[in-house]
PDB file of C-alpha atoms in Angstrom:
ATOM      1  CA  UNK A 282     186.024-184.312  96.555  1.00 33.00           C
ATOM      2  CA  UNK A 283     187.587-187.070  97.976  1.00 33.00           C
ATOM      3  CA  UNK A 284     185.910-190.321  99.375  1.00 34.00           C
ATOM      4  CA  UNK A 285     185.129-189.678 103.206  1.00 33.00           C
ATOM      5  CA  UNK A 286     185.064-185.821 102.856  1.00 34.00           C
ATOM      6  CA  UNK A 287     181.950-183.845 103.002  1.00 36.00           C
ATOM      7  CA  UNK A 288     179.864-183.625  99.974  1.00 38.00           C
ATOM      8  CA  UNK A 289     182.321-185.411  97.910  1.00 38.00           C
ATOM      9  CA  UNK A 290     182.156-188.861  96.340  1.00 37.00           C
ATOM     10  CA  UNK A 291     180.680-191.674  98.376  1.00 38.00           C
ATOM     11  CA  UNK A 292     180.545-195.345  98.447  1.00 37.00           C
ATOM     12  CA  UNK A 293     178.117-197.571  99.928  1.00 35.00           C
ATOM     13  CA  UNK A 294     179.128-201.085 101.112  1.00 34.00           C
ATOM     14  CA  UNK A 295     175.831-203.084 100.837  1.00 32.00           C
ATOM     15  CA  UNK A 296     174.162-204.558  97.702  1.00 32.00           C
ATOM     16  CA  UNK A 297     171.542-202.292  97.278  1.00 36.00           C
ATOM     17  CA  UNK A 298     172.365-198.684  96.502  1.00 45.00           C
ATOM     18  CA  UNK A 299     175.951-197.099  95.372  1.00 47.00           C
ATOM     19  CA  UNK A 300     176.894-193.625  94.448  1.00 46.00           C
ATOM     20  CA  UNK A 301     179.817-195.237  92.497  1.00 40.00           C
ATOM     21  CA  UNK A 302     178.266-198.039  90.627  1.00 45.00           C
ATOM     22  CA  UNK A 303     180.216-200.975  90.167  1.00 42.00           C
ATOM     23  CA  UNK A 304     183.942-201.176  90.828  1.00 38.00           C
ATOM     24  CA  UNK A 305     186.045-199.856  88.378  1.00 43.00           C
ATOM     25  CA  UNK A 306     183.394-198.573  86.322  1.00 56.00           C
ATOM     26  CA  UNK A 307     184.428-194.961  86.542  1.00 61.00           C
ATOM     27  CA  UNK A 308     187.925-193.896  85.344  1.00 66.00           C
ATOM     28  CA  UNK A 309     189.380-190.824  87.072  1.00 73.00           C
ATOM     29  CA  UNK A 310     188.132-188.458  89.984  1.00 83.00           C
ATOM     30  CA  UNK A 311     184.436-187.907  90.368  1.00 87.00           C
ATOM     31  CA  UNK A 312     183.454-184.318  91.220  1.00 92.00           C
ATOM     32  CA  UNK A 313     179.992-183.425  92.442  1.00 93.00           C
ATOM     33  CA  UNK A 314     178.478-180.595  90.272  1.00 94.00           C
ATOM     34  CA  UNK A 315     175.367-180.109  91.939  1.00 94.00           C
ATOM     35  CA  UNK A 316     174.877-176.506  93.042  1.00 92.00           C
ATOM     36  CA  UNK A 317     171.615-177.350  94.825  1.00 94.00           C
ATOM     37  CA  UNK A 318     172.209-180.563  96.458  1.00 92.00           C
ATOM     38  CA  UNK A 319     169.478-182.375  97.896  1.00 91.00           C
ATOM     39  CA  UNK A 320     169.696-183.769 101.342  1.00 92.00           C
ATOM     40  CA  UNK A 321     170.527-187.387 101.646  1.00 92.00           C
ATOM     41  CA  UNK A 322     167.000-188.703 101.993  1.00 93.00           C
ATOM     42  CA  UNK A 323     165.838-186.746  98.834  1.00 93.00           C
ATOM     43  CA  UNK A 324     168.573-187.759  96.558  1.00 96.00           C
ATOM     44  CA  UNK A 325     167.362-189.310  93.395  1.00 98.00           C
ATOM     45  CA  UNK A 326     168.038-193.119  93.227  1.00 97.00           C
ATOM     46  CA  UNK A 327     167.924-193.737  89.573  1.00 98.00           C
ATOM     47  CA  UNK A 328     167.395-196.941  87.448  1.00 98.00           C
ATOM     48  CA  UNK A 329     168.325-196.673  83.745  1.00 97.00           C
ATOM     49  CA  UNK A 330     166.721-198.810  81.111  1.00 96.00           C
ATOM     50  CA  UNK A 331     167.314-198.700  77.439  1.00 94.00           C
ATOM     51  CA  UNK A 332     170.141-196.469  77.726  1.00 95.00           C
ATOM     52  CA  UNK A 333     172.679-197.030  75.027  1.00 93.00           C
ATOM     53  CA  UNK A 334     175.848-194.962  76.791  1.00 93.00           C
ATOM     54  CA  UNK A 335     175.161-196.129  80.258  1.00 95.00           C
ATOM     55  CA  UNK A 336     178.528-195.496  81.735  1.00 95.00           C
ATOM     56  CA  UNK A 337     178.367-191.708  80.733  1.00 95.00           C
ATOM     57  CA  UNK A 338     174.793-191.510  81.927  1.00 97.00           C
ATOM     58  CA  UNK A 339     175.671-193.020  85.340  1.00 97.00           C
ATOM     59  CA  UNK A 340     178.552-190.591  85.906  1.00 96.00           C
ATOM     60  CA  UNK A 341     176.462-187.477  85.076  1.00 96.00           C
ATOM     61  CA  UNK A 342     174.026-189.100  87.946  1.00 97.00           C
ATOM     62  CA  UNK A 343     176.981-189.410  90.212  1.00 96.00           C
ATOM     63  CA  UNK A 344     178.214-185.919  89.408  1.00 96.00           C
ATOM     64  CA  UNK A 345     174.850-184.523  90.142  1.00 97.00           C
ATOM     65  CA  UNK A 346     175.011-186.116  93.525  1.00 96.00           C
ATOM     66  CA  UNK A 347     172.334-188.974  92.800  1.00 97.00           C
ATOM     67  CA  UNK A 348     172.429-192.439  93.668  1.00 96.00           C
ATOM     68  CA  UNK A 349     172.141-195.627  91.257  1.00 97.00           C
ATOM     69  CA  UNK A 350     169.579-197.983  92.062  1.00 97.00           C
ATOM     70  CA  UNK A 351     170.122-201.709  91.088  1.00 94.00           C
ATOM     71  CA  UNK A 352     166.645-202.813  91.154  1.00 94.00           C
ATOM     72  CA  UNK A 353     163.300-201.074  90.536  1.00 93.00           C
ATOM     73  CA  UNK A 354     162.292-201.595  94.279  1.00 91.00           C
ATOM     74  CA  UNK A 355     165.426-199.507  95.079  1.00 95.00           C
ATOM     75  CA  UNK A 356     164.632-196.642  92.576  1.00 97.00           C
ATOM     76  CA  UNK A 357     162.779-193.466  92.849  1.00 97.00           C
ATOM     77  CA  UNK A 358     163.179-192.564  89.266  1.00 98.00           C
ATOM     78  CA  UNK A 359     163.558-194.739  86.018  1.00 98.00           C
ATOM     79  CA  UNK A 360     165.234-193.072  83.045  1.00 98.00           C
ATOM     80  CA  UNK A 361     164.896-194.330  79.588  1.00 97.00           C
ATOM     81  CA  UNK A 362     166.052-193.052  76.293  1.00 95.00           C
ATOM     82  CA  UNK A 363     162.599-193.977  74.698  1.00 93.00           C
ATOM     83  CA  UNK A 364     159.192-195.542  75.519  1.00 91.00           C
ATOM     84  CA  UNK A 365     159.938-199.137  75.525  1.00 91.00           C
ATOM     85  CA  UNK A 366     157.883-201.834  77.443  1.00 89.00           C
ATOM     86  CA  UNK A 367     160.716-203.093  79.649  1.00 92.00           C
ATOM     87  CA  UNK A 368     160.752-205.492  82.545  1.00 93.00           C
ATOM     88  CA  UNK A 369     162.179-202.379  84.534  1.00 96.00           C
ATOM     89  CA  UNK A 370     159.520-200.091  83.050  1.00 95.00           C
ATOM     90  CA  UNK A 371     156.675-202.447  83.889  1.00 94.00           C
ATOM     91  CA  UNK A 372     158.150-203.145  87.615  1.00 95.00           C
ATOM     92  CA  UNK A 373     158.513-199.187  87.998  1.00 96.00           C
ATOM     93  CA  UNK A 374     155.098-198.444  87.121  1.00 95.00           C
ATOM     94  CA  UNK A 375     154.311-200.027  90.460  1.00 95.00           C
ATOM     95  CA  UNK A 376     157.380-198.770  92.374  1.00 95.00           C
ATOM     96  CA  UNK A 377     158.791-195.487  90.990  1.00 96.00           C
ATOM     97  CA  UNK A 378     158.007-191.816  91.710  1.00 96.00           C
ATOM     98  CA  UNK A 379     159.015-190.618  88.544  1.00 97.00           C
ATOM     99  CA  UNK A 380     159.449-192.358  84.883  1.00 97.00           C
ATOM    100  CA  UNK A 381     161.622-189.832  82.996  1.00 98.00           C
ATOM    101  CA  UNK A 382     163.395-189.409  79.660  1.00 97.00           C
ATOM    102  CA  UNK A 383     166.963-189.156  79.475  1.00 98.00           C
ATOM    103  CA  UNK A 384     166.526-185.474  78.923  1.00 98.00           C
ATOM    104  CA  UNK A 385     166.168-185.019  82.576  1.00 98.00           C
ATOM    105  CA  UNK A 386     169.660-186.368  83.371  1.00 98.00           C
ATOM    106  CA  UNK A 387     171.512-184.339  80.229  1.00 98.00           C
ATOM    107  CA  UNK A 388     169.757-181.273  80.991  1.00 98.00           C
ATOM    108  CA  UNK A 389     170.019-181.294  84.614  1.00 98.00           C
ATOM    109  CA  UNK A 390     173.998-181.815  84.317  1.00 97.00           C
ATOM    110  CA  UNK A 391     173.995-179.001  82.050  1.00 97.00           C
ATOM    111  CA  UNK A 392     172.176-177.057  84.814  1.00 97.00           C
ATOM    112  CA  UNK A 393     174.462-178.313  87.454  1.00 97.00           C
ATOM    113  CA  UNK A 394     171.221-179.400  89.476  1.00 97.00           C
ATOM    114  CA  UNK A 395     168.301-181.580  89.436  1.00 97.00           C
ATOM    115  CA  UNK A 396     165.752-179.944  87.364  1.00 97.00           C
ATOM    116  CA  UNK A 397     161.746-180.448  88.123  1.00 97.00           C
ATOM    117  CA  UNK A 398     160.888-183.929  87.326  1.00 97.00           C
ATOM    118  CA  UNK A 399     157.249-182.835  86.093  1.00 95.00           C
ATOM    119  CA  UNK A 400     158.953-181.341  83.062  1.00 95.00           C
ATOM    120  CA  UNK A 401     160.523-184.700  81.793  1.00 98.00           C
ATOM    121  CA  UNK A 402     157.779-187.436  82.190  1.00 96.00           C
ATOM    122  CA  UNK A 403     158.628-190.092  79.830  1.00 96.00           C
ATOM    123  CA  UNK A 404     156.465-189.149  76.515  1.00 94.00           C
ATOM    124  CA  UNK A 405     154.786-192.400  75.252  1.00 92.00           C
ATOM    125  CA  UNK A 406     151.662-191.393  73.315  1.00 92.00           C
ATOM    126  CA  UNK A 407     151.446-194.685  71.081  1.00 91.00           C
ATOM    127  CA  UNK A 408     151.430-196.831  74.419  1.00 89.00           C
ATOM    128  CA  UNK A 409     149.104-194.501  75.983  1.00 91.00           C
ATOM    129  CA  UNK A 410     146.642-194.880  72.971  1.00 93.00           C
ATOM    130  CA  UNK A 411     146.983-198.666  72.681  1.00 92.00           C
ATOM    131  CA  UNK A 412     146.763-199.371  76.355  1.00 89.00           C
ATOM    132  CA  UNK A 413     144.557-196.661  77.015  1.00 92.00           C
ATOM    133  CA  UNK A 414     146.083-194.951  79.876  1.00 90.00           C
ATOM    134  CA  UNK A 415     148.223-192.120  80.894  1.00 92.00           C
ATOM    135  CA  UNK A 416     151.529-192.505  82.521  1.00 94.00           C
ATOM    136  CA  UNK A 417     151.313-189.091  84.280  1.00 93.00           C
ATOM    137  CA  UNK A 418     147.874-189.892  85.762  1.00 93.00           C
ATOM    138  CA  UNK A 419     149.300-193.433  86.772  1.00 92.00           C
ATOM    139  CA  UNK A 420     152.378-192.331  88.409  1.00 93.00           C
ATOM    140  CA  UNK A 421     150.057-189.906  90.763  1.00 92.00           C
ATOM    141  CA  UNK A 422     148.028-193.050  92.117  1.00 92.00           C
ATOM    142  CA  UNK A 423     149.301-193.508  95.469  1.00 88.00           C
ATOM    143  CA  UNK A 424     148.255-197.396  95.747  1.00 89.00           C
ATOM    144  CA  UNK A 425     150.200-198.828  92.493  1.00 90.00           C
ATOM    145  CA  UNK A 426     152.542-200.891  94.446  1.00 90.00           C
ATOM    146  CA  UNK A 427     149.325-202.823  95.979  1.00 92.00           C
ATOM    147  CA  UNK A 428     147.580-203.423  92.929  1.00 90.00           C
ATOM    148  CA  UNK A 429     148.161-207.240  93.084  1.00 92.00           C
ATOM    149  CA  UNK A 430     148.136-207.520  96.857  1.00 92.00           C
ATOM    150  CA  UNK A 431     146.533-210.297  98.402  1.00 88.00           C
ATOM    151  CA  UNK A 432     146.511-212.163  94.645  1.00 87.00           C
ATOM    152  CA  UNK A 433     148.390-215.329  94.178  1.00 86.00           C
ATOM    153  CA  UNK A 434     149.419-216.340  90.884  1.00 88.00           C
ATOM    154  CA  UNK A 435     150.888-219.570  89.160  1.00 88.00           C
ATOM    155  CA  UNK A 436     153.024-219.064  85.984  1.00 90.00           C
ATOM    156  CA  UNK A 437     153.170-221.820  83.465  1.00 87.00           C
ATOM    157  CA  UNK A 438     156.630-222.749  82.406  1.00 85.00           C
ATOM    158  CA  UNK A 439     156.323-221.484  78.815  1.00 88.00           C
ATOM    159  CA  UNK A 440     155.065-218.254  79.876  1.00 89.00           C
ATOM    160  CA  UNK A 441     156.474-215.126  78.108  1.00 85.00           C
ATOM    161  CA  UNK A 442     158.706-212.943  78.804  1.00 83.00           C
ATOM    162  CA  UNK A 443     159.799-215.637  81.114  1.00 87.00           C
ATOM    163  CA  UNK A 444     158.961-216.872  84.747  1.00 90.00           C
ATOM    164  CA  UNK A 445     161.686-214.920  86.216  1.00 91.00           C
ATOM    165  CA  UNK A 446     160.779-211.594  84.607  1.00 92.00           C
ATOM    166  CA  UNK A 447     157.105-211.884  85.344  1.00 93.00           C
ATOM    167  CA  UNK A 448     157.549-213.110  88.992  1.00 93.00           C
ATOM    168  CA  UNK A 449     159.512-209.725  89.250  1.00 93.00           C
ATOM    169  CA  UNK A 450     156.878-207.753  87.797  1.00 94.00           C
ATOM    170  CA  UNK A 451     154.095-209.308  89.976  1.00 94.00           C
ATOM    171  CA  UNK A 452     155.876-208.690  93.120  1.00 94.00           C
ATOM    172  CA  UNK A 453     156.520-205.216  92.411  1.00 94.00           C
ATOM    173  CA  UNK A 454     152.829-204.990  92.324  1.00 94.00           C
ATOM    174  CA  UNK A 455     152.522-206.614  95.575  1.00 94.00           C
ATOM    175  CA  UNK A 456     151.361-210.159  94.229  1.00 93.00           C
ATOM    176  CA  UNK A 457     152.730-213.288  95.133  1.00 92.00           C
ATOM    177  CA  UNK A 458     153.696-216.201  92.622  1.00 92.00           C
ATOM    178  CA  UNK A 459     153.182-219.743  93.773  1.00 90.00           C
ATOM    179  CA  UNK A 460     155.679-222.343  92.466  1.00 87.00           C
ATOM    180  CA  UNK A 461     153.160-225.453  92.856  1.00 85.00           C
ATOM    181  CA  UNK A 462     149.893-225.416  90.574  1.00 85.00           C
ATOM    182  CA  UNK A 463     146.672-225.418  92.435  1.00 84.00           C
ATOM    183  CA  UNK A 464     143.542-227.669  91.769  1.00 84.00           C
ATOM    184  CA  UNK A 465     140.206-226.402  91.082  1.00 82.00           C
ATOM    185  CA  UNK A 466     139.032-227.420  94.628  1.00 87.00           C
ATOM    186  CA  UNK A 467     141.984-225.575  96.283  1.00 82.00           C
ATOM    187  CA  UNK A 468     141.302-222.339  94.229  1.00 75.00           C
ATOM    188  CA  UNK A 469     137.510-222.352  95.120  1.00 78.00           C
ATOM    189  CA  UNK A 470     138.492-222.869  98.813  1.00 80.00           C
ATOM    190  CA  UNK A 471     140.845-219.785  98.715  1.00 73.00           C
ATOM    191  CA  UNK A 472     138.178-217.318  96.982  1.00 63.00           C
TER     192      UNK A 472
END
């Protein structure tokens, strides 16, 4: 389809979501192949992490009629090639409905429709064992976005993986990061 045509390619003007990615990222016409196009409000908003052939995968998402998310807050789906503790993963634990393997995009593209997510939950047995959790069970919890709600944290300058990244993870879980360190008296007054 043509831009502006029904069911064809679309372009969002704002900084949030786009169905075309960054300008010039895709060469040639983009054809929507999805035989069972979801309504606009149900289209997957996909964020990628640890994907090597990102342009190719983004194109497949767009051909399926999905949207590309630029942040974890915009995303409904995080897709990863393998289980890794990335900042995107740590944020999406709080914000995304689905954390899936790359196979979801590849097999959905072959089927020309988005396949059921529950068949493609990211497999991460080593992480689940070490951190004593189940990704599947965690994603079912409705209050994940509020884990740190009402909590104020201060990050020391030398914190790893870095203040910017940890701030994003904390804020995705509903917490607040303060720029000024409080003294003991102030902390006691707050609690």
